[in-house]
Tab-separated table of C-alpha atoms and ligand atoms in Angstrom:
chain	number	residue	atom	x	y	z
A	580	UNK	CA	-14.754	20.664	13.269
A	581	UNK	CA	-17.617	23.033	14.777
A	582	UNK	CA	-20.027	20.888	12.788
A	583	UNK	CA	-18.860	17.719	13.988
A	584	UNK	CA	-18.013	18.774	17.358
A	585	UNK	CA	-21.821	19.946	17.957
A	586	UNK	CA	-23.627	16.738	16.571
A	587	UNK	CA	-21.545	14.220	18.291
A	588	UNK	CA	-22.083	15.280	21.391
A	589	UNK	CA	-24.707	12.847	22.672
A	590	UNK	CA	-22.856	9.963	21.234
A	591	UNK	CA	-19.753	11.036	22.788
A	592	UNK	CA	-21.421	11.469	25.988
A	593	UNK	CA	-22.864	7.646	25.777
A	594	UNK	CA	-19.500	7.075	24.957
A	595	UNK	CA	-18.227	8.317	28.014
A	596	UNK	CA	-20.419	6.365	29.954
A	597	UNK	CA	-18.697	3.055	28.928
A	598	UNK	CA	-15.165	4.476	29.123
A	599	UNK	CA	-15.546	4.837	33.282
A	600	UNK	CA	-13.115	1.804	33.950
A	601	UNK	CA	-10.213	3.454	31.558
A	602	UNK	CA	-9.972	6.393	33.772
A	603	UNK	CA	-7.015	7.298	35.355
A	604	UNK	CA	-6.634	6.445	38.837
A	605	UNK	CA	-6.876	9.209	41.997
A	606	UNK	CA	-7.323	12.117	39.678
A	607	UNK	CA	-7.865	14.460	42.207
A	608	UNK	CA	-4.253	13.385	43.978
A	609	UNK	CA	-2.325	15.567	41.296
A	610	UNK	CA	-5.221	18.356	41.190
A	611	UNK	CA	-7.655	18.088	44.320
A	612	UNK	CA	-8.301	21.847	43.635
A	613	UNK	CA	-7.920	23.928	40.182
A	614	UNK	CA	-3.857	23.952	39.025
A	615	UNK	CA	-2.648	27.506	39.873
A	616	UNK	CA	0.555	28.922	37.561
A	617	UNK	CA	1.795	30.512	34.558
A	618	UNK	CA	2.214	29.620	30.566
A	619	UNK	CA	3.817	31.217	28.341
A	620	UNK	CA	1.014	30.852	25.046
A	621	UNK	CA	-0.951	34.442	26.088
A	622	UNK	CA	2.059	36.895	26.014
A	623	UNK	CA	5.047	35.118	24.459
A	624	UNK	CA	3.206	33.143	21.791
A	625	UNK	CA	6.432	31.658	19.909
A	626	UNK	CA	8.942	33.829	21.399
A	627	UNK	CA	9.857	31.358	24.056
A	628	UNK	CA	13.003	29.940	25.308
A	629	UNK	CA	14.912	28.344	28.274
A	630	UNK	CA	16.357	31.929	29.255
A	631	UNK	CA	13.152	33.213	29.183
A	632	UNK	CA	11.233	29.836	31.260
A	633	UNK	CA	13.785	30.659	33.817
A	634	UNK	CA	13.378	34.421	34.035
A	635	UNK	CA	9.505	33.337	34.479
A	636	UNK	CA	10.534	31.255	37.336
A	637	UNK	CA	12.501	33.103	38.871
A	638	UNK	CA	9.876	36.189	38.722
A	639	UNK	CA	7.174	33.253	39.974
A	640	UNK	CA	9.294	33.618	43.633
A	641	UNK	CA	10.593	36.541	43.546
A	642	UNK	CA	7.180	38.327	43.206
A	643	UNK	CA	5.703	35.584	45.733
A	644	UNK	CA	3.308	34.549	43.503
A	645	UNK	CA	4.719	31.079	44.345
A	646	UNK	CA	3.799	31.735	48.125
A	647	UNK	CA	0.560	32.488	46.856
A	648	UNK	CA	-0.176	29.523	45.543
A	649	UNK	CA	1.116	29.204	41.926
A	650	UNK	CA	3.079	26.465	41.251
A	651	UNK	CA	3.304	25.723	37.227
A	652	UNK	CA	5.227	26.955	34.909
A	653	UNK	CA	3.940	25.907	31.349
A	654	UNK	CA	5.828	25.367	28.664
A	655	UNK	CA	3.329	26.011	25.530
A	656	UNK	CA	3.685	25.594	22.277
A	657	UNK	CA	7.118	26.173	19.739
A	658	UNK	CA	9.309	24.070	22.109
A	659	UNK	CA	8.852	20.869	19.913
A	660	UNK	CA	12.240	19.887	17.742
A	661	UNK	CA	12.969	16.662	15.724
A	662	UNK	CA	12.758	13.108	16.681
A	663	UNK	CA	16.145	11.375	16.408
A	664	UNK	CA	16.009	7.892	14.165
A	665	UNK	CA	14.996	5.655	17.648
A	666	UNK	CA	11.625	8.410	17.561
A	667	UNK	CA	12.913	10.142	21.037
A	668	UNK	CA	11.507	13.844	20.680
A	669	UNK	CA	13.958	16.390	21.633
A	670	UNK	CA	13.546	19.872	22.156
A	671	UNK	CA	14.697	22.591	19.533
A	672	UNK	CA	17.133	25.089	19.721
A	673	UNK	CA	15.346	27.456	21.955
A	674	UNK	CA	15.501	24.866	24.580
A	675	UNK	CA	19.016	23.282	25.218
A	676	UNK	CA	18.500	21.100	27.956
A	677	UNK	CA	14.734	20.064	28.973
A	678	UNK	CA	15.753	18.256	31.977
A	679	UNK	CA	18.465	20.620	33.202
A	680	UNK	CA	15.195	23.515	32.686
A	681	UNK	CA	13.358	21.294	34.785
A	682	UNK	CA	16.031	20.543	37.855
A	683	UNK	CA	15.803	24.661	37.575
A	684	UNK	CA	12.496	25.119	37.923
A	685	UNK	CA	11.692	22.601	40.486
A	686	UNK	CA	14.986	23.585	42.391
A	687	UNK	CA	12.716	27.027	42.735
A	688	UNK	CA	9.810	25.088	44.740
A	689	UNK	CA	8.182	24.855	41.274
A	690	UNK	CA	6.651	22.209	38.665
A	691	UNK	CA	7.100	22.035	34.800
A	692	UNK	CA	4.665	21.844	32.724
A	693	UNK	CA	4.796	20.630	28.773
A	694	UNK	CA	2.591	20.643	25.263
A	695	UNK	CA	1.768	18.334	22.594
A	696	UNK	CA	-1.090	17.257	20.786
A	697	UNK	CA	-2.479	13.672	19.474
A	698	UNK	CA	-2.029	14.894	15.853
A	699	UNK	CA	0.906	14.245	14.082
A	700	UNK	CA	1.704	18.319	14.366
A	701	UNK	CA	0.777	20.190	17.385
A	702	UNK	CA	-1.353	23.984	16.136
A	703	UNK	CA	1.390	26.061	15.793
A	704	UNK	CA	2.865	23.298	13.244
A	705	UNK	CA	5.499	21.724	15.231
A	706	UNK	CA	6.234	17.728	16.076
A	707	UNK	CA	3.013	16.242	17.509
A	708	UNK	CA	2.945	13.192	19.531
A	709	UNK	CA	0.923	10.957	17.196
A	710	UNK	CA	2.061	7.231	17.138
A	711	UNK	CA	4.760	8.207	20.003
A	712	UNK	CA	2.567	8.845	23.077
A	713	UNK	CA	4.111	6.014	25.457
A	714	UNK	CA	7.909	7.248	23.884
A	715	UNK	CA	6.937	10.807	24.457
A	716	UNK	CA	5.284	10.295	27.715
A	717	UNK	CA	8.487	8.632	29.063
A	718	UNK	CA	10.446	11.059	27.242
A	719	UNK	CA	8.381	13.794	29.468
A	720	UNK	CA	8.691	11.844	32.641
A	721	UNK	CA	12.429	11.677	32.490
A	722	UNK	CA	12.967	15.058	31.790
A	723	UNK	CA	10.923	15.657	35.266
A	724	UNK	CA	7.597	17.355	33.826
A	725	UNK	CA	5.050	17.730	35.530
A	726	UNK	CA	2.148	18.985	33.799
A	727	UNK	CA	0.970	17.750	30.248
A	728	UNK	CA	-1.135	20.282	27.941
A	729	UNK	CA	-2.516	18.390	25.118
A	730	UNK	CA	-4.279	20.247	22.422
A	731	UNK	CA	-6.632	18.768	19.755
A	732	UNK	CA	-4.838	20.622	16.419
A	733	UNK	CA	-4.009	18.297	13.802
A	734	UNK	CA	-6.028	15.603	14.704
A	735	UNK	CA	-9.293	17.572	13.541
A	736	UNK	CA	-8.543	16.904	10.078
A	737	UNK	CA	-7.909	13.324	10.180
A	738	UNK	CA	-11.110	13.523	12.470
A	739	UNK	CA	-13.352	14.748	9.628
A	740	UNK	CA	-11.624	12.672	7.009
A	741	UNK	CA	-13.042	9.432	8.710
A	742	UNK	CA	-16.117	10.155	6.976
A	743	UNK	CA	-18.686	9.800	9.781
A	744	UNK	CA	-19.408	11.041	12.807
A	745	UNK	CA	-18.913	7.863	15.239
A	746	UNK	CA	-15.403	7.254	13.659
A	747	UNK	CA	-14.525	10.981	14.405
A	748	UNK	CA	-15.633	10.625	17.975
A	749	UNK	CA	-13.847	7.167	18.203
A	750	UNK	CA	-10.266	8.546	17.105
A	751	UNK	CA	-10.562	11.607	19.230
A	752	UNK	CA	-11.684	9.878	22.528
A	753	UNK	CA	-8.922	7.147	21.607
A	754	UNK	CA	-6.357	9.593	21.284
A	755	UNK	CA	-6.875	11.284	24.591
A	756	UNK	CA	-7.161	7.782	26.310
A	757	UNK	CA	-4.079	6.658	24.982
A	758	UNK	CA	-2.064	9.467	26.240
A	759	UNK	CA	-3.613	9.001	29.627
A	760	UNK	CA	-2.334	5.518	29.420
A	761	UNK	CA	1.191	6.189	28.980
A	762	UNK	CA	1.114	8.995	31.357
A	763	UNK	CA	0.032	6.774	33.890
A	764	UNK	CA	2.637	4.122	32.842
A	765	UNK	CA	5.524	6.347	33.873
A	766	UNK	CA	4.459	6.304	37.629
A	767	UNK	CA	4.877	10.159	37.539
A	768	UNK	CA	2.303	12.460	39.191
A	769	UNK	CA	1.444	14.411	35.609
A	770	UNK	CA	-1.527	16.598	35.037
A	771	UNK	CA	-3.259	15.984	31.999
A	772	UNK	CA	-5.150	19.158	30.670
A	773	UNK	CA	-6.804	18.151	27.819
A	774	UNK	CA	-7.325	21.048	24.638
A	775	UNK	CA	-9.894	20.566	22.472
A	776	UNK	CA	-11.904	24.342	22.434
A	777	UNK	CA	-14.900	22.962	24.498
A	778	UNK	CA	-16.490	21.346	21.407
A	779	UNK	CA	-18.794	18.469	21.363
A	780	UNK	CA	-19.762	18.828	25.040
A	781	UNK	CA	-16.151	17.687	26.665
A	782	UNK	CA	-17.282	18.344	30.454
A	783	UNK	CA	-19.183	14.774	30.093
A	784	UNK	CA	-16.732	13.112	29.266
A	785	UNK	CA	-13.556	14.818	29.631
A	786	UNK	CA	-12.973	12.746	33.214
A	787	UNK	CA	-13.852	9.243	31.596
A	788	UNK	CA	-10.680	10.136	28.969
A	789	UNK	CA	-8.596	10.975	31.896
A	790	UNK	CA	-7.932	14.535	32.154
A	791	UNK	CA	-7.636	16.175	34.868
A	792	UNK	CA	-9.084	19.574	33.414
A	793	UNK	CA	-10.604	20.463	29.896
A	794	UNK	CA	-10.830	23.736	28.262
A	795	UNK	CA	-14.517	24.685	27.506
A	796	UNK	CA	-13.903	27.619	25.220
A	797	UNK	CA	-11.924	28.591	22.035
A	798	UNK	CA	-9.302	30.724	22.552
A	799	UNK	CA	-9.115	33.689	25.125
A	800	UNK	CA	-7.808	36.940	23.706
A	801	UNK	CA	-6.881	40.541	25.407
A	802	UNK	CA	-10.046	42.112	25.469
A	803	UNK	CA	-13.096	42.511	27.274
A	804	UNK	CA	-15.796	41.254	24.902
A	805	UNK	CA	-13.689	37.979	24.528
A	806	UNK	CA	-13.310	37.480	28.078
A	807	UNK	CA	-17.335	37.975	29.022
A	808	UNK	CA	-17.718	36.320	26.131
A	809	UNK	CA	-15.816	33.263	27.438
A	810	UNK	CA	-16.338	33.743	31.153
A	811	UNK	CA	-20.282	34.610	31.189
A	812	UNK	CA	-20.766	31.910	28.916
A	813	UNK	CA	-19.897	29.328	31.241
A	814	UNK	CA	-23.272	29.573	33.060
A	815	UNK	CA	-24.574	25.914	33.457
A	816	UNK	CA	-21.230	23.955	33.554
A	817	UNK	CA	-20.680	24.075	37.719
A	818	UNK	CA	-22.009	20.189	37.992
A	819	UNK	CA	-19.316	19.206	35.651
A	820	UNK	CA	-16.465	19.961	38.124
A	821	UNK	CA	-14.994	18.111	40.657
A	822	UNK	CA	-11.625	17.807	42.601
A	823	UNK	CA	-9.124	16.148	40.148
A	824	UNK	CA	-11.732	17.305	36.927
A	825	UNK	CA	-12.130	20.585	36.057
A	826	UNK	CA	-13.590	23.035	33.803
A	827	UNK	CA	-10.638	25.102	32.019
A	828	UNK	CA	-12.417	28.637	30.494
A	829	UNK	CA	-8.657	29.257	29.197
A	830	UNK	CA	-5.570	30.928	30.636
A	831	UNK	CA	-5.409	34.636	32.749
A	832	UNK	CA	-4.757	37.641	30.499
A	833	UNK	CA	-4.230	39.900	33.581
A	834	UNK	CA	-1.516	42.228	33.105
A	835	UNK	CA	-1.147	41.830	29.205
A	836	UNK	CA	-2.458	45.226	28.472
A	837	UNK	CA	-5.513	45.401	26.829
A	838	UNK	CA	-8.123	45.329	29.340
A	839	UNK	CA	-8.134	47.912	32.252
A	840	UNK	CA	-7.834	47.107	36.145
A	841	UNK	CA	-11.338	47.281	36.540
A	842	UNK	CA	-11.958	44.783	33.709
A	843	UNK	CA	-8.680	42.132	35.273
A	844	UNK	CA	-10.500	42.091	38.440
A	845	UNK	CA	-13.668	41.136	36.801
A	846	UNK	CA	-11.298	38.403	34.963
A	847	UNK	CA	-10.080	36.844	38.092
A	848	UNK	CA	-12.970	37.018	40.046
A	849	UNK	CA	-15.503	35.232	37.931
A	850	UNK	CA	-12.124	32.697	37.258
A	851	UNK	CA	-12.305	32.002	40.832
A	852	UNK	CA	-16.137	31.559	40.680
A	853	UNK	CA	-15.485	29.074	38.471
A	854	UNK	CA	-12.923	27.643	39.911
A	855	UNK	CA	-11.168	27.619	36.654
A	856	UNK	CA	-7.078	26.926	36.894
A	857	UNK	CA	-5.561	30.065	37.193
A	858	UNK	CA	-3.200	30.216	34.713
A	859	UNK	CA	-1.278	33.529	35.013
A	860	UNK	CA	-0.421	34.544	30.777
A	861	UNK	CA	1.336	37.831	31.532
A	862	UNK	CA	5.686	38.114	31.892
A	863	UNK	CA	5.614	37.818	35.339
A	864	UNK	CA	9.004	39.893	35.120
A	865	UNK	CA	7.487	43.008	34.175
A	866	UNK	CA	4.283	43.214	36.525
A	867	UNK	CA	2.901	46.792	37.758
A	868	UNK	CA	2.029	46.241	41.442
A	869	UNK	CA	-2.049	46.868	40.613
A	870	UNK	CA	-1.386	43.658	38.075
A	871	UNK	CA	0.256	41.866	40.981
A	872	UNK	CA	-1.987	43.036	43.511
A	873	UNK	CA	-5.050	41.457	41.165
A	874	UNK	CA	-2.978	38.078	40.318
A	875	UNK	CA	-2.080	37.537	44.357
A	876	UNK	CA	-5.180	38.712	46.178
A	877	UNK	CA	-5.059	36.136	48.489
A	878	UNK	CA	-8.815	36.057	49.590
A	879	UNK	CA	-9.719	35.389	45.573
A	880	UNK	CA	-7.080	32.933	45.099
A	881	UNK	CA	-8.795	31.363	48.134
A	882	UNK	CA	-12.543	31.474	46.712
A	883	UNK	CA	-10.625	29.800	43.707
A	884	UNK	CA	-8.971	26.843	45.639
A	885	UNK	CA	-11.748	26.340	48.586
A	886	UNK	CA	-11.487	23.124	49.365
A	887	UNK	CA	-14.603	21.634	48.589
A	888	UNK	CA	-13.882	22.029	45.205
A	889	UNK	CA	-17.413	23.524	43.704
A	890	UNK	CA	-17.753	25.495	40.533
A	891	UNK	CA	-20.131	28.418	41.001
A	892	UNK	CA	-22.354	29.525	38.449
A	893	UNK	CA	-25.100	31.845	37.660
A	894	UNK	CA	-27.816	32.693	39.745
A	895	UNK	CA	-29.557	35.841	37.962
A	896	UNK	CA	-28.958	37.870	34.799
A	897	UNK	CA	-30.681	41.121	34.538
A	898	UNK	CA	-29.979	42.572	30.956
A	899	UNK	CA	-26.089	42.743	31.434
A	900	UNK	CA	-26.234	42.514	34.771
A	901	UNK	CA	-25.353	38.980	36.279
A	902	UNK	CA	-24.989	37.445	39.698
A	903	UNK	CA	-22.738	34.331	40.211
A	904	UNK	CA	-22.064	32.546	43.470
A	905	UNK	CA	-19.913	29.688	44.129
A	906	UNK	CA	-20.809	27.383	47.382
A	907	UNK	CA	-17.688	27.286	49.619
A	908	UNK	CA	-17.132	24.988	52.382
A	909	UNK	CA	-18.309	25.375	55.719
A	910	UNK	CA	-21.544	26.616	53.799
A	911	UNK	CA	-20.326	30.214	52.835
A	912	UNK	CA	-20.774	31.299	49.615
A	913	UNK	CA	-18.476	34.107	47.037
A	914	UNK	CA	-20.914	35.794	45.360
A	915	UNK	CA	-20.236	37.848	42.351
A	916	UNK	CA	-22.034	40.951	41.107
A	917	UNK	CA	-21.210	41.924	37.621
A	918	UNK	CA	-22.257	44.621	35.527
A	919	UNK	CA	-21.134	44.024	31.521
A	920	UNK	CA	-23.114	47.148	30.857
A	921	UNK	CA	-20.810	50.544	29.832
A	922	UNK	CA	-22.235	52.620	32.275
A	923	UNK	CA	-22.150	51.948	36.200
A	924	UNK	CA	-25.381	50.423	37.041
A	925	UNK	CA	-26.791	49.379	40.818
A	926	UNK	CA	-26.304	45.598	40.850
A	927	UNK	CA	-28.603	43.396	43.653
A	928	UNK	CA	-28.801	40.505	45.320
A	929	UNK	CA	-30.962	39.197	48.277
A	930	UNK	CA	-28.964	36.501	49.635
A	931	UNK	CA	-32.054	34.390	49.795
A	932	UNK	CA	-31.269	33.880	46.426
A	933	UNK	CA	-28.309	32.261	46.504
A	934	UNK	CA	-29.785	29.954	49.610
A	935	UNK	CA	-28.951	31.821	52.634
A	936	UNK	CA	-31.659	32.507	55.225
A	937	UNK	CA	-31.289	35.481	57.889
A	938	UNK	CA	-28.307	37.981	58.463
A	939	UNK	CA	-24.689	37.072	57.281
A	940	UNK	CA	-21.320	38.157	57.617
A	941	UNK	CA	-20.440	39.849	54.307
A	942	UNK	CA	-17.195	41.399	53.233
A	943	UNK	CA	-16.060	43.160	50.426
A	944	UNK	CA	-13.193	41.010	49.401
A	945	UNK	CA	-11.515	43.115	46.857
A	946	UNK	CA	-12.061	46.557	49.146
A	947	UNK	CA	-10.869	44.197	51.915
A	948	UNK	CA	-13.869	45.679	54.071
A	949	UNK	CA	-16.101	43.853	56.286
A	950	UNK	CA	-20.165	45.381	55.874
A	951	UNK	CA	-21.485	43.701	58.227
A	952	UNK	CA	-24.194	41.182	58.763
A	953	UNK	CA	-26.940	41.870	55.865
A	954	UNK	CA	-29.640	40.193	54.104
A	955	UNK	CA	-29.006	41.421	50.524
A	956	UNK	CA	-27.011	44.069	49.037
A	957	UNK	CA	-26.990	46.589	46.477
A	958	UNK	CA	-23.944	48.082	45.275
A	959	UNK	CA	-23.507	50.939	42.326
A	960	UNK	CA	-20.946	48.638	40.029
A	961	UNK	CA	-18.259	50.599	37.776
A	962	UNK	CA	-18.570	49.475	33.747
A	963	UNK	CA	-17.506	46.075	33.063
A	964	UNK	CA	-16.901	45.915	37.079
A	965	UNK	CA	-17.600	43.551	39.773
A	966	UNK	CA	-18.334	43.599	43.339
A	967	UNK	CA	-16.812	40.309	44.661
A	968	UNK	CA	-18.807	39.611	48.354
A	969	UNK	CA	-17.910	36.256	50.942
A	970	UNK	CA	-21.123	35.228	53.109
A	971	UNK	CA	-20.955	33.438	55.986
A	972	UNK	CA	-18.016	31.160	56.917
B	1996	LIG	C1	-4.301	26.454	20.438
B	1996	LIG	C2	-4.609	26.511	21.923
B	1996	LIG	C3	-3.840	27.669	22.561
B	1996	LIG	C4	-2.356	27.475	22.309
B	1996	LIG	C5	-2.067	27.346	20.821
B	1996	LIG	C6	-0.622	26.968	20.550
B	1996	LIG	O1	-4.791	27.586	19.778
B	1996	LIG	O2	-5.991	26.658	22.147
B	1996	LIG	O3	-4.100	27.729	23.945
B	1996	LIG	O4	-1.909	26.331	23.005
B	1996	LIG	O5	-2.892	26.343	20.227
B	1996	LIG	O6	-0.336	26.752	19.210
């Protein structure tokens, strides 16, 4: 797959080019800035189930993450049952009633989101949507979803068994176009995330497919060195995103345990940089206040969902010490100074560099402190720490 993935990429890209017309219509109407909620892949893996969907819901409102912006809840992986002898899908066991799950969770001011993939068996090795995508699509759009997750898996090997590098990009590009068709054929608002671990250079032409956001990366994990490795290694992507098309650099692991509060607020803030979909992966039900206080921050979140819709990238690395800013409207700019180093380290940045002439405002946004108007600023960074600054605006 690697292989493949890495020499296609220019033909893909010409590819894209020609696809324009097959896009789906007004794609920033269901995401004009990066989809904000929850799925269930990063902590519950395969131990999901309506009872436990709901609890996330509930937990969603109750903790007023939903009046801070989070909307989805995401339905990964392990839902997928049989389909009956007409081809319907239906859920398994773990998940009763689809539709009733979904009159919950949108009774709860919230949307549903759902998983497949264009193979015929989705990663985890459950019923893909290969040959069914208008049925399932229909199927999804009845049941009341809202959001579709549609991840590569099984269609990798078929992929490399076409024998040549154009047919592989053909029946992958195909595949994620037809599902766009049929999602547009049920009329229903859906969001189309497309899963395919960032290979073959899917920010071209992830858009000209349809989707509305594309992961960039292989998997997240729990742990620091992942998460930099993931995060930091988005440098150069920022003209790629749009309203309605976004980069996805995978789901939030804040709150699952393995990194420490220094290291989650490092997480979200270069997410919001990025303006990457915040995706909340923890059980929302048992959240420490310090794990809520990171997830609902509402001056992040807000860097995350400015309006103009601009992915920020970086300006300056320094050994492991990087600086990332991310134009917001009005002309501010979040700037992010990171230090991936072990040992606190003084982290700089003259705001020249990051095109801003003369004395700002600048504020602190995760001490919640205003500094004053300055022209560049220096600040001693813990290890694996941030210091998160707005400018202007
Ligand atoms: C892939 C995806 C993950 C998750 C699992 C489910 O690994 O990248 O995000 O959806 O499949 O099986």
């Amino acid at each position: 797959m690697k292989r493949i993935g890495t020499t296609v990429a220019a033909a893909l890209s010409m590819a894209a080019l020609t696809m324009a017309a097959g896009a789906r219509a007004g794609p920033a109407s269901v995401a004009p800035t990066p989809p904000m909620g929850w799925n269930s892949w990063n902590h519950f893996a395969a131990k999901i189930d309506d009872a436990t969907v709901r609890a996330q819901a509930d937990a969603m409102v109750a903790s007023g993450m939903r009046d801070a912006g989070y909307r989805y809840i995401n339905i990964d992986d392990t839902w997928e049952g049989a389909r009956d002898a007409a081809g319907v899908i239906h859920p398994n066991a773990k998940f009763p009633d689809m539709k009733a799950l979904a009159d919950y969770v949108h009774s709860k001011g919230l949307k549903l989101g759902i998983y497949s993939s264009p193979g015929p068996k989705t990663c985890a090795g459950y019923e893909g949507s290969m040959g069914h995508e208008a049925q399932d699509a229909k199927t999804y759009a009845e049941w009341g979803i809202d959001y579709l997750k549609y991840d590569l898996c099984s269609l990798g090997p078929s992929m490399i068994a076409s024998g040549s590098l154009e047919k592989a990009q053909a029946i992958e590009l195909e595949a994620y176009k037809k599902m766009d068709a049929a999602l547009r054929a049920t009329g229903r608002p859906i969001v189309y995330s497309l899963c395919q671990y960032g290979v073959a250079q899917v920010w071209r032409w992830g858009g000209s497919v349809g989707g509305n956001l594309w992961r960039t990366t292989g998997d997240i994990t729990d742990r620091f060195s992942r998460m930099a490795t993931i995060g930091f290694g988005q440098a150069g992507l920022s003209k790629f995103a749009k309203p309605g098309r976004w980069n996805d650099p995978d789901m939030l692991e804040v709150g699952n345990g393995g990194m420490n509060a220094v290291e989650y607020r490092t997480h979200m803030s270069l997410w919001a940089l990025l303006a990457a979909p915040l995706l909340a992966g923890n059980d929302l039900t048992k959240m420490t206040p310090e794990t809520l206080a990171i997830l609902t921050n509402r001056e992040v979140i807000a860097i995350d969902q400015d309006p103009a819709g601009r992915q920020g990238d970086r300006v300056t690395a320094e050994g492991p010490l990087e600086v990332w800013a991310k134009p917001l409207s009005g002309g501010a700019k979040a700037v992010g100074l990171f230090n991936l180093s072990d040992q606190p380290s003084y982290v700089e940045v003259d705001f020249a560099q990051v095109g801003l002439k003369g004395p700002v405002k600048t504020r602190d946004i995760w001490g919640a402190k205003d500094l004053g108007r300055l022209k560049a600023y220096r600040a001693l960074v813990p290890a694996h720490g941030v210091m998160l600054l707005r400018l202007g605006g």
